[in-house]
Every structure is written in C-alpha cells, then in structure tokens.
Coordinates of C-alpha atoms in Angstrom, one line a residue:
V119 CA -0.2 -0.3 -0.1
G120 CA 1.3 3.4 -1.0
I121 CA 0.1 7.0 0.0
A122 CA 1.1 10.5 -1.2
C123 CA -0.4 13.7 0.4
G124 CA -0.2 17.1 -1.0
P125 CA -1.8 20.6 0.1
T126 CA -4.9 19.9 -2.2
Q127 CA -5.4 16.4 -2.6
S128 CA -4.1 13.0 -1.2
F129 CA -3.6 10.0 -3.2
A130 CA -3.7 6.1 -2.0
W131 CA -2.9 3.0 -3.9
S132 CA -2.5 -0.7 -3.5
T133 CA -1.4 -3.8 -5.3
S134 CA -4.0 -6.0 -4.0
D135 CA -6.4 -7.6 -6.7
S136 CA -9.4 -7.5 -4.2
W137 CA -10.9 -4.4 -2.4
K138 CA -11.3 -5.4 0.9
V139 CA -12.4 -2.6 3.5
G140 CA -12.7 -3.5 7.6
L141 CA -16.1 -3.2 9.5
H142 CA -14.4 -0.5 11.8
V143 CA -12.1 2.2 10.0
M144 CA -11.7 5.6 11.9
F145 CA -13.3 8.5 10.3
V146 CA -14.4 5.9 7.3
V147 CA -16.2 3.1 8.1
D148 CA -18.3 2.2 11.2
I149 CA -21.0 -0.4 10.3
C150 CA -24.2 0.4 12.3
E151 CA -27.4 1.7 12.4
D152 CA -26.5 5.3 13.8
T153 CA -23.7 5.7 10.7
L154 CA -26.5 5.1 8.1
L155 CA -29.2 7.0 9.9
R156 CA -26.8 10.0 9.8
L157 CA -25.8 9.4 6.3
E158 CA -29.6 9.2 5.3
E159 CA -30.3 12.6 7.1
L160 CA -27.6 14.1 5.1
L161 CA -28.6 12.9 1.9
T162 CA -32.4 13.6 2.4
S163 CA -31.4 17.6 3.6
A164 CA -29.0 17.9 0.6
C165 CA -31.0 16.1 -2.1
D166 CA -34.2 18.4 -1.1
D167 CA -32.3 21.2 -2.9
I168 CA -31.7 19.2 -6.3
L169 CA -34.8 17.1 -6.7
V170 CA -37.1 19.7 -5.5
N171 CA -36.0 23.0 -6.0
T172 CA -35.7 24.2 -9.4
D173 CA -32.6 26.4 -9.4
W174 CA -30.0 24.8 -11.6
P175 CA -27.6 24.1 -11.5
P176 CA -27.3 23.5 -7.8
P177 CA -24.9 25.0 -5.5
Q178 CA -21.0 23.3 -5.5
H179 CA -21.1 23.0 -2.0
T180 CA -24.2 21.0 -2.2
E181 CA -22.7 18.9 -5.0
C182 CA -19.4 18.0 -3.0
L183 CA -21.8 16.9 0.4
I184 CA -24.0 14.8 -2.1
V185 CA -20.8 13.3 -3.5
S186 CA -18.9 12.7 -0.2
T187 CA -22.1 11.1 1.4
L188 CA -22.9 8.9 -1.2
N189 CA -19.1 7.6 -1.4
I190 CA -19.1 6.9 2.0
L191 CA -22.3 5.1 1.9
R192 CA -20.6 3.4 -0.5
L193 CA -17.8 2.1 1.5
Q194 CA -20.5 1.0 4.4
L195 CA -22.1 -1.2 1.9
H196 CA -19.1 -2.5 0.3
A197 CA -18.0 -3.7 4.0
M198 CA -21.3 -5.2 4.6
T199 CA -21.4 -7.3 1.6
K200 CA -17.9 -8.4 2.2
H201 CA -18.4 -9.4 5.7
Q202 CA -21.9 -10.7 5.2
V203 CA -23.2 -8.3 7.6
D204 CA -27.1 -9.2 8.4
P205 CA -28.9 -6.1 6.8
A206 CA -31.4 -6.3 9.6
S207 CA -28.7 -6.2 12.3
V208 CA -28.3 -2.3 11.2
G209 CA -31.8 -1.3 10.6
M210 CA -31.8 -2.1 7.0
A211 CA -34.4 -5.0 6.2
G212 CA -37.8 -3.4 5.5
S213 CA -37.3 -0.5 7.7
R214 CA -38.0 3.2 6.6
L215 CA -34.1 4.2 6.7
H216 CA -34.0 1.4 4.1
A217 CA -36.7 2.4 2.0
S218 CA -35.7 6.0 2.2
L219 CA -31.7 5.0 1.2
R220 CA -33.4 2.9 -1.6
R221 CA -35.3 5.6 -2.9
L222 CA -32.6 8.5 -2.7
V223 CA -29.8 6.7 -4.5
V224 CA -32.1 5.2 -7.3
E225 CA -33.5 8.8 -8.1
L226 CA -30.0 10.0 -8.3
A227 CA -28.8 7.0 -10.4
S228 CA -31.3 6.9 -12.7
S229 CA -33.0 10.8 -13.2
A230 CA -32.0 12.8 -16.1
F231 CA -31.7 16.1 -14.4
V232 CA -28.7 15.2 -12.2
L233 CA -24.9 16.3 -12.4
E234 CA -22.6 14.1 -13.9
T235 CA -20.6 13.6 -10.5
I236 CA -23.5 13.2 -8.4
Q237 CA -25.0 10.6 -10.9
A238 CA -21.7 8.8 -11.0
A239 CA -21.4 8.6 -7.2
A240 CA -25.0 7.4 -7.0
Q241 CA -24.4 4.3 -9.7
A242 CA -21.6 3.7 -8.0
T243 CA -23.1 3.1 -4.8
L244 CA -25.7 1.0 -6.2
Q245 CA -23.6 -1.2 -7.8
A246 CA -21.7 -2.0 -4.9
G247 CA -24.7 -2.2 -2.7
W248 CA -27.5 -3.8 -4.9
S249 CA -27.9 -6.9 -2.8
I250 CA -28.8 -4.8 0.2
L251 CA -30.7 -2.2 -1.1
L252 CA -32.7 -4.2 -3.5
P253 CA -32.0 -7.4 -1.9
T254 CA -34.9 -9.4 -3.8
A255 CA -35.9 -10.3 -7.0
D256 CA -39.2 -8.9 -6.8
E257 CA -38.0 -5.3 -5.7
R258 CA -35.4 -5.1 -8.5
A259 CA -38.1 -6.3 -11.1
R260 CA -40.8 -3.8 -9.6
T261 CA -38.1 -1.0 -9.4
L262 CA -37.2 -1.6 -13.3
S263 CA -41.1 -1.9 -14.1
S264 CA -41.5 1.7 -12.5
L265 CA -38.2 3.0 -14.6
L266 CA -39.5 1.9 -17.9
S267 CA -43.0 2.3 -17.2
G268 CA -43.6 6.3 -18.7
S269 CA -46.2 6.8 -21.1
E270 CA -43.9 8.7 -23.3
W271 CA -40.8 6.8 -23.1
E272 CA -38.8 6.5 -26.4
A273 CA -35.3 5.0 -26.8
N274 CA -33.6 8.1 -28.0
N275 CA -35.1 9.9 -24.8
L276 CA -33.5 7.3 -22.3
S277 CA -30.9 8.8 -20.3
Q278 CA -27.5 7.6 -19.5
G279 CA -29.1 7.0 -16.3
H280 CA -31.7 5.1 -17.1
H281 CA -29.6 2.8 -19.4
F282 CA -27.6 2.1 -16.4
M283 CA -30.2 1.2 -14.4
T284 CA -31.8 -1.1 -16.8
D285 CA -28.9 -3.0 -17.4
L286 CA -28.0 -3.1 -13.6
L287 CA -31.2 -4.1 -12.7
V288 CA -31.9 -6.4 -15.4
S289 CA -28.2 -8.2 -14.5
S290 CA -29.1 -8.6 -10.9
L291 CA -32.3 -9.7 -11.7
M292 CA -30.8 -12.7 -13.3
A293 CA -28.7 -13.4 -10.3
D294 CA -29.0 -16.3 -7.7
G295 CA -31.9 -17.8 -9.5
G296 CA -34.1 -14.9 -9.4
L297 CA -35.5 -15.2 -12.9
E298 CA -36.2 -18.8 -12.6
T299 CA -37.6 -18.0 -9.3
S300 CA -40.0 -15.4 -11.0
L301 CA -40.8 -17.8 -14.0
E302 CA -42.1 -20.5 -11.6
A303 CA -44.5 -18.2 -9.8
A304 CA -46.1 -16.8 -13.0
I305 CA -46.2 -20.4 -14.0
K306 CA -48.8 -21.2 -11.0
G307 CA -50.3 -17.8 -11.0
E308 CA -51.1 -18.9 -14.8
L309 CA -52.3 -22.2 -13.8
A310 CA -54.1 -20.5 -10.8
E311 CA -55.9 -18.2 -13.5
L312 CA -56.9 -21.4 -15.3
K313 CA -58.3 -23.3 -12.6
D314 CA -60.2 -20.4 -11.5
S315 CA -61.9 -20.0 -15.0
D316 CA -62.8 -23.5 -15.7
S317 CA -64.1 -23.9 -11.9
E318 CA -65.7 -20.6 -11.6
S319 CA -64.6 -20.5 -8.3
H320 CA -62.4 -18.1 -6.3
L321 CA -58.8 -18.6 -5.0
D322 CA -58.3 -18.4 -1.1
S323 CA -57.0 -15.4 0.7
E324 CA -53.5 -17.2 1.1
S325 CA -53.0 -18.4 -2.5
H326 CA -54.1 -15.1 -3.8
D327 CA -51.6 -13.0 -1.7
K328 CA -49.1 -15.4 -2.9
Y329 CA -49.5 -14.7 -6.3
S330 CA -50.5 -11.0 -6.0
T331 CA -47.4 -10.4 -4.8
A332 CA -45.0 -12.3 -7.2
V333 CA -42.9 -10.7 -9.6
P334 CA -44.8 -9.1 -12.7
L335 CA -42.6 -11.0 -15.0
L336 CA -44.7 -10.7 -17.9
H337 CA -45.7 -7.1 -17.4
L338 CA -41.4 -6.8 -17.1
V339 CA -40.9 -8.8 -20.2
K340 CA -43.5 -6.8 -21.9
Q341 CA -41.7 -3.6 -21.2
L342 CA -38.4 -5.0 -21.9
L343 CA -39.2 -6.0 -25.1
R344 CA -40.6 -2.5 -26.0
N345 CA -37.1 -1.6 -25.1
C346 CA -35.2 -3.6 -27.1
F347 CA -37.5 -3.1 -30.3
A348 CA -37.6 0.7 -29.9
Q349 CA -33.7 0.7 -30.2
S350 CA -34.1 -1.5 -32.9
E351 CA -36.6 1.1 -34.7
M352 CA -34.0 4.0 -33.9
S353 CA -31.1 1.8 -35.2
L354 CA -33.2 1.5 -38.6
Q355 CA -34.1 4.9 -39.0
T356 CA -30.9 6.4 -38.4
L357 CA -29.3 3.2 -40.4
R358 CA -26.3 3.2 -38.5
H359 CA -24.7 -0.3 -38.1
K360 CA -22.2 -1.1 -35.4
P361 CA -20.2 -4.4 -36.2
G362 CA -19.0 -6.3 -33.1
Q363 CA -21.9 -4.8 -31.0
Q364 CA -22.3 -6.9 -27.4
R365 CA -25.9 -8.2 -26.5
S366 CA -27.5 -5.8 -24.0
P367 CA -28.4 -7.4 -20.6
S368 CA -32.4 -6.8 -21.2
L369 CA -32.0 -9.1 -24.5
N370 CA -29.8 -11.9 -22.7
L371 CA -32.6 -11.8 -19.9
L372 CA -35.5 -12.1 -22.8
L373 CA -33.7 -15.0 -24.3
R374 CA -32.9 -16.7 -20.8
F375 CA -36.5 -16.1 -20.3
Q376 CA -38.0 -17.7 -23.3
R377 CA -35.5 -20.8 -23.2
L378 CA -36.5 -21.4 -19.8
L379 CA -40.3 -21.2 -20.6
V380 CA -39.8 -23.8 -23.5
S381 CA -38.1 -26.1 -21.1
Q382 CA -41.0 -26.2 -18.7
I383 CA -43.5 -27.4 -21.5
F384 CA -40.9 -29.6 -23.2
P385 CA -41.2 -33.3 -21.6
H386 CA -37.9 -33.8 -20.1
N387 CA -39.3 -37.9 -19.2
K388 CA -40.7 -39.9 -21.9
Q389 CA -43.0 -41.6 -19.2
T390 CA -44.8 -38.3 -18.6
K391 CA -47.7 -37.2 -20.5
P392 CA -47.6 -33.5 -21.2
Y393 CA -51.2 -33.3 -21.3
E394 CA -51.6 -34.8 -17.8
D395 CA -48.7 -32.2 -16.1
E396 CA -50.5 -29.0 -14.6
N397 CA -47.1 -27.1 -14.8
S398 CA -47.1 -27.6 -18.6
H399 CA -50.7 -26.4 -19.0
G400 CA -49.6 -22.9 -16.9
A401 CA -46.3 -22.8 -19.0
Q402 CA -48.2 -23.0 -22.3
S403 CA -50.7 -20.6 -21.3
L404 CA -47.6 -18.1 -20.5
L405 CA -45.9 -19.1 -23.6
H406 CA -49.0 -17.6 -25.6
K407 CA -49.4 -14.6 -24.0
Y408 CA -45.6 -13.9 -24.6
I409 CA -45.8 -14.8 -28.4
V410 CA -49.0 -12.4 -28.4
L411 CA -46.2 -9.6 -26.7
L412 CA -43.3 -10.6 -29.1
T413 CA -45.1 -10.7 -32.7
K414 CA -46.5 -7.1 -32.4
P415 CA -43.8 -5.1 -31.9
L416 CA -41.6 -7.6 -34.2
T417 CA -44.0 -7.0 -37.1
K418 CA -43.8 -3.3 -36.5
V419 CA -40.2 -3.5 -37.0
I420 CA -40.0 -5.8 -39.7
N421 CA -42.2 -3.8 -41.8
L422 CA -40.1 -0.8 -41.0
A423 CA -37.0 -2.7 -42.4
A424 CA -38.9 -3.6 -45.5
G425 CA -39.9 0.0 -46.3
L426 CA -36.2 1.0 -45.7
A427 CA -34.6 -1.8 -47.8
A428 CA -37.0 -1.2 -51.0
H429 CA -34.9 2.3 -51.6
S430 CA -31.6 0.3 -52.8
T431 CA -29.5 -3.0 -52.6
R432 CA -27.5 -0.6 -50.2
H433 CA -30.2 0.0 -47.8
F434 CA -31.2 -3.7 -48.0
Y435 CA -27.8 -4.9 -47.0
V436 CA -27.4 -2.0 -44.2
V437 CA -31.0 -3.1 -42.7
A438 CA -30.1 -6.9 -42.7
A439 CA -26.9 -6.2 -40.9
I440 CA -29.1 -4.0 -38.4
L441 CA -31.6 -6.9 -37.8
K442 CA -28.8 -9.5 -37.9
Q443 CA -27.3 -7.9 -34.5
D444 CA -30.7 -7.2 -33.2
A445 CA -33.5 -8.5 -31.0
V446 CA -35.2 -10.1 -34.3
E447 CA -32.1 -12.1 -34.8
M448 CA -31.8 -13.5 -31.2
L449 CA -35.4 -14.2 -30.2
L450 CA -37.7 -15.1 -33.2
P451 CA -35.7 -17.8 -35.1
E452 CA -34.7 -19.6 -31.7
L453 CA -38.5 -19.2 -30.7
L454 CA -39.8 -20.7 -34.2
V455 CA -37.4 -23.8 -34.0
S456 CA -38.8 -24.2 -30.4
L457 CA -42.1 -24.0 -31.4
V458 CA -41.6 -26.9 -34.1
M459 CA -39.8 -29.0 -31.9
L460 CA -42.5 -29.0 -29.2
Q461 CA -45.1 -29.5 -31.7
Q462 CA -43.4 -32.8 -32.4
E463 CA -43.2 -33.9 -28.7
V464 CA -46.2 -32.3 -27.6
P465 CA -49.0 -32.5 -30.4
L466 CA -51.7 -31.0 -28.7
L467 CA -49.7 -27.6 -27.8
L468 CA -52.2 -24.6 -27.4
H469 CA -54.4 -26.6 -29.4
N470 CA -57.1 -23.9 -28.6
V471 CA -55.2 -21.2 -30.2
D472 CA -55.4 -20.1 -34.2
W473 CA -51.8 -20.3 -35.3
L474 CA -52.5 -18.9 -38.4
Q475 CA -54.1 -15.7 -37.1
L476 CA -51.2 -15.5 -34.5
F477 CA -48.4 -15.5 -36.8
Q478 CA -50.1 -14.1 -40.3
P479 CA -49.2 -10.4 -39.8
L480 CA -45.4 -11.4 -39.0
L481 CA -45.5 -13.8 -41.8
E482 CA -46.6 -11.4 -44.1
A483 CA -44.5 -8.9 -43.0
L484 CA -41.4 -11.3 -43.4
E485 CA -42.2 -12.4 -47.1
A486 CA -42.4 -8.7 -47.9
F487 CA -38.7 -8.2 -46.6
N488 CA -37.6 -11.3 -48.0
R489 CA -39.1 -10.5 -51.4
L490 CA -36.5 -7.7 -51.3
T491 CA -33.5 -9.9 -51.6
P492 CA -30.9 -9.1 -54.4
G493 CA -30.6 -12.3 -56.6
L494 CA -34.0 -13.7 -55.5
D495 CA -35.6 -14.0 -59.2
K496 CA -32.7 -16.2 -59.7
E497 CA -32.9 -18.8 -56.9
D498 CA -36.6 -18.9 -57.7
D499 CA -35.9 -19.9 -61.3
E500 CA -33.5 -22.6 -60.2
D501 CA -36.0 -23.5 -57.5
L502 CA -38.4 -24.2 -59.9
S503 CA -36.7 -25.5 -62.7
W504 CA -36.9 -29.4 -64.1
P505 CA -33.4 -30.9 -63.9
G506 CA -32.0 -30.6 -67.5
V507 CA -34.4 -28.0 -68.7
N508 CA -32.5 -24.8 -69.7
I509 CA -34.0 -21.7 -68.0
N510 CA -33.7 -17.9 -69.1
T511 CA -30.4 -16.9 -67.4
T512 CA -29.8 -13.9 -69.7
N513 CA -29.2 -11.4 -66.7
Y514 CA -26.9 -14.0 -65.0
K515 CA -23.3 -15.3 -66.0
S516 CA -21.6 -18.4 -65.2
P517 CA -17.7 -18.4 -63.3
E518 CA -16.3 -19.5 -66.9
E519 CA -18.0 -17.0 -68.7
M520 CA -16.8 -14.2 -66.4
T521 CA -14.3 -11.3 -67.7
L522 CA -11.1 -12.1 -66.7
I523 CA -9.4 -8.9 -64.8
R524 CA -5.8 -8.4 -63.9
K525 CA -4.4 -6.4 -61.2
A526 CA -3.5 -3.7 -64.0
D527 CA -7.2 -3.4 -65.0
I528 CA -8.1 -2.7 -61.1
E529 CA -5.8 -0.3 -60.4
N530 CA -6.6 1.6 -63.9
H531 CA -10.4 1.6 -63.2
N532 CA -10.2 2.9 -59.8
R533 CA -7.6 5.6 -61.1
D534 CA -10.8 6.6 -63.3
G535 CA -12.8 7.2 -60.7
G536 CA -14.2 3.6 -60.5
L537 CA -14.4 1.6 -57.2
W538 CA -13.3 -2.1 -57.4
I539 CA -12.4 -4.2 -55.2
L540 CA -11.2 -7.8 -54.8
I541 CA -12.9 -10.6 -52.5
N542 CA -12.1 -14.3 -52.8
S543 CA -10.5 -14.0 -56.2
K544 CA -13.3 -12.4 -57.6
V545 CA -13.7 -8.2 -58.4
Y546 CA -17.0 -6.5 -57.2
D547 CA -17.8 -3.0 -58.8
I548 CA -19.2 -0.9 -55.3
Q549 CA -19.8 2.3 -56.8
D550 CA -23.0 2.3 -55.8
L551 CA -22.3 0.8 -52.1
R552 CA -19.8 3.7 -51.6
C553 CA -20.5 6.2 -48.5
G554 CA -22.4 9.1 -49.2
G555 CA -25.7 10.3 -49.9
K556 CA -28.5 11.7 -48.1
E557 CA -28.6 8.7 -46.0
G558 CA -25.4 8.7 -44.7
I559 CA -25.0 5.2 -45.4
C560 CA -21.2 3.9 -45.1
L561 CA -20.1 0.1 -46.0
A562 CA -16.5 -0.8 -45.0
Q563 CA -14.7 -3.2 -47.2
E564 CA -14.8 -5.6 -43.9
D565 CA -18.5 -5.2 -44.2
L566 CA -18.8 -6.3 -47.4
A567 CA -16.0 -9.1 -47.2
Q568 CA -19.0 -10.6 -44.8
A569 CA -22.0 -9.8 -46.8
P570 CA -24.1 -12.8 -48.4
H571 CA -22.8 -14.3 -51.4
D572 CA -26.4 -13.0 -53.0
I573 CA -25.7 -9.3 -52.3
L574 CA -22.5 -9.5 -53.5
A575 CA -23.1 -11.9 -57.0
T576 CA -24.9 -8.8 -58.1
Y577 CA -21.9 -6.5 -58.2
C578 CA -19.6 -9.2 -59.3
V579 CA -17.8 -7.9 -62.8
G580 CA -15.2 -10.6 -63.2
N581 CA -12.8 -13.0 -62.0
Y582 CA -9.3 -12.3 -60.7
L583 CA -5.9 -13.4 -63.0
D584 CA -3.6 -13.8 -60.4
P585 CA -0.2 -12.6 -62.1
E586 CA 1.2 -16.2 -61.5
E587 CA -1.4 -17.9 -63.6
E588 CA -0.9 -15.6 -66.7

C-alpha cells in the first residue's frame, strides 16, 4: 500500500487485486445503524435542493456534500457485503431507513436532471450495494418496471442513468436464480387463473396473496420487449450499423426467459404425458401470452425494415446487417425452432390457439422483406426448374463466362474514378455502395467481405487473374 499527500489532494494505492474494507475504520467506516441514519439525514437534506428546487445548477457545496455522502455510503455497503453483515442488524431490512436510502440512491442514479458527478457516485453506490438496497428479485423487478413504465417512453430519450439502471437491474434480476423463481411463480399464477376460469371459483386468500405479490414477470417482459424493439427502430431510422456490438443485458434476460419457458413445456421424461402435467398447462398459457407480446412489435420492426430496404440494394444490406445483431435475430429464429420442436413432442400444444391468426401479420411482413433480397429471382428460377431444362439466365453469367480481370485493370479502373475491390479472387464493382448520399450510409470493405453471397453476386464484374497464372 502506498500513499502520497499534497496541499490539496491525497492519493492512496494498493497492488492487491481485491478491495477489502474493515468493519471499523476510523473516520471512514463504522457499520452500525447510527452511521446509516446520519448518512440518510445528510442525503435527504441535501437532495431536497436538487430533486425539489428548480434552481439549476445546484450550489457547488451541495454537490460536494452529496458526492461525499454517497462515497461514504458506498464504503459502508461494500464492507457489509464483503463481511456478510446481516442487513437486519443495522436497520436495513424493510425499515423506513432502508426504503429512504433505496429511493434516494435509485433516483440519483437514474434521473435525467442530475449532475454527472452526483449520478456517477450514486451509480457506484448502487453497484456496490444493490444486494442490500434491492435484496429480492421482486424489488428489483418492480423498480425496473417503474423505471420503464413512462407513457412517453422513447429509446432515444433515455438518459445514461436510465440505461445504467436498466442494465444493472436486469443483470441483478438474473443473479441467484431470480429469473427461475419469478418464472415459477408466474406459471403457478397462470395455472391458478386457468383453474379459476374452469371451476368458476375463487382462490383462497392465502393463494391470492401469494400470486399477487409475485414478481410481475410478464409485465416486465413486455416492457423489456418494448425497450429492445424501440432501440431497433431507432437503429433502422438512423441506418447506423455497429458491427461487433455486444448483446444488452435486457436481451440476454429475454432470451433466457424464452428458453426457460420452453424447457418448462418440453417433456424431459418420456413416461410423463404433457397433457396430464399441470405445470405444462400453466407454461403453455404463459407461452401464448409471450408470443402475442413478441409478434406485435416484431411485425412493426420488420415492416419498417422492409420499407427502408426497398430503396436500394445498399439499403437492404445495411438493414439486414442491423437486424442480424438485433432482437429480431436473437429471439425469433430460436422461438420458431422451439415451437416446431415442441409440436413434435407435444402434439396438443396450445390446441385452442389459432396459429394462423397469431402469426399471419408477422409472416406477411417477413415475406415482404425477403422478397427484396437481391438475386431472389434467380434462386426462384433455379428452384422451380426441372433437371436438364434450360431456364432464362440472360442476366446471369456462369463463372466460366466471367471476364478475366488483371491487377492493372483494377488499378486503371479505380484511377479513373471507379471503385473495384477484390474479395476471394473475384472483382466487385461497389460504386453504388460507396459512402455518401442523404442517408449517410457507409460500408467498409470488411463489412462487404462478410456480406451474403447473393448480395455480392449482383456486383461481381469478373474473375481475378493472378499474375502468376498468366
């Protein structure tokens, strides 16, 4: 450990990989209820100036006071977590103190009109102590649900604090089996509703309380779907493709929820009959509701993609690249394969559901988009032709008929203002794909090298003749 002190700043550092804080460090850490009460009082009085008053920006002394208090609170929460201190022993289990600190930290970490320094300190505090401030999956889900429940919600209006809170709460919801517990409660709730509707009876008060206090998982899934597909629409409208972008925690949760739900229906034991399994009935009811929630915004995104892709081949490729890294690619193919697999194992899967009505709008949107694929007419002609029967291929050339192009030919063509590139021993004219235009679309050569063959084939002008083969 090293330390350096100056007239205005002091720096301390350590070579240890883990950050450890004792339960009692003079002037820094003292894990007891009185410490947390004092910090809560400071935060409450200081936050009234920035969360209630309209003066902007807040005074600097208020900013410093809030940041310092949050940093000290972060140390207390970190020490409690590392030393496994029972929150109830310091008044942080369902008390007024716990509720007040949770509200203040969450608001400061997620609100749009908070100074960056304050928001960063609040987010660091929440990251260090989310297991104490939001100890149950139900609390995390309800906090996330309230965060995303705004009627005027738009993906491009979300602040950095909202994105942080969404990712943190989704990741914490998936920790320690929280999603599995929530899904189990949701399935039991669906089963109870089915029994209630069949028998026209009412649940006893104990069962009703149990299901009513469960995590509102389906409502949370609906909001996360809205989140993901609104971001999809924003990416399509701006036509900005970001290769290599990682999947968001929200999309990971939706994908995991989808897989867990399918696994609840799939018969793991051949001796078990799915139509006799009550848990399977509840899971199927939940699956039906999930499909309805998924297909509506998905159809809207596909229709938007088809409208944009119809402008040109360049538009089609950019739109397809965006969808490939999107919720459309992550959720839909796996869901369709899972439904086919379930139908093989559970012939009576959702037998009361009109499948055509459920999927028809989505299938029509996908058909309209797929019809825009470059080279589709050639594929259709080849698929419909009989063996040995010649078809009209006037517009297409076989590899043997392609012009042989030398390196000097490529250099001369590009020197005259053209744009030929070499990919896998073939020469492509990508003059129409170069950057520019009102759309602001720009494709790098690396992106083109990964493009589907059907798209590149439409730009092929000849085969490359290697100088050694001349």
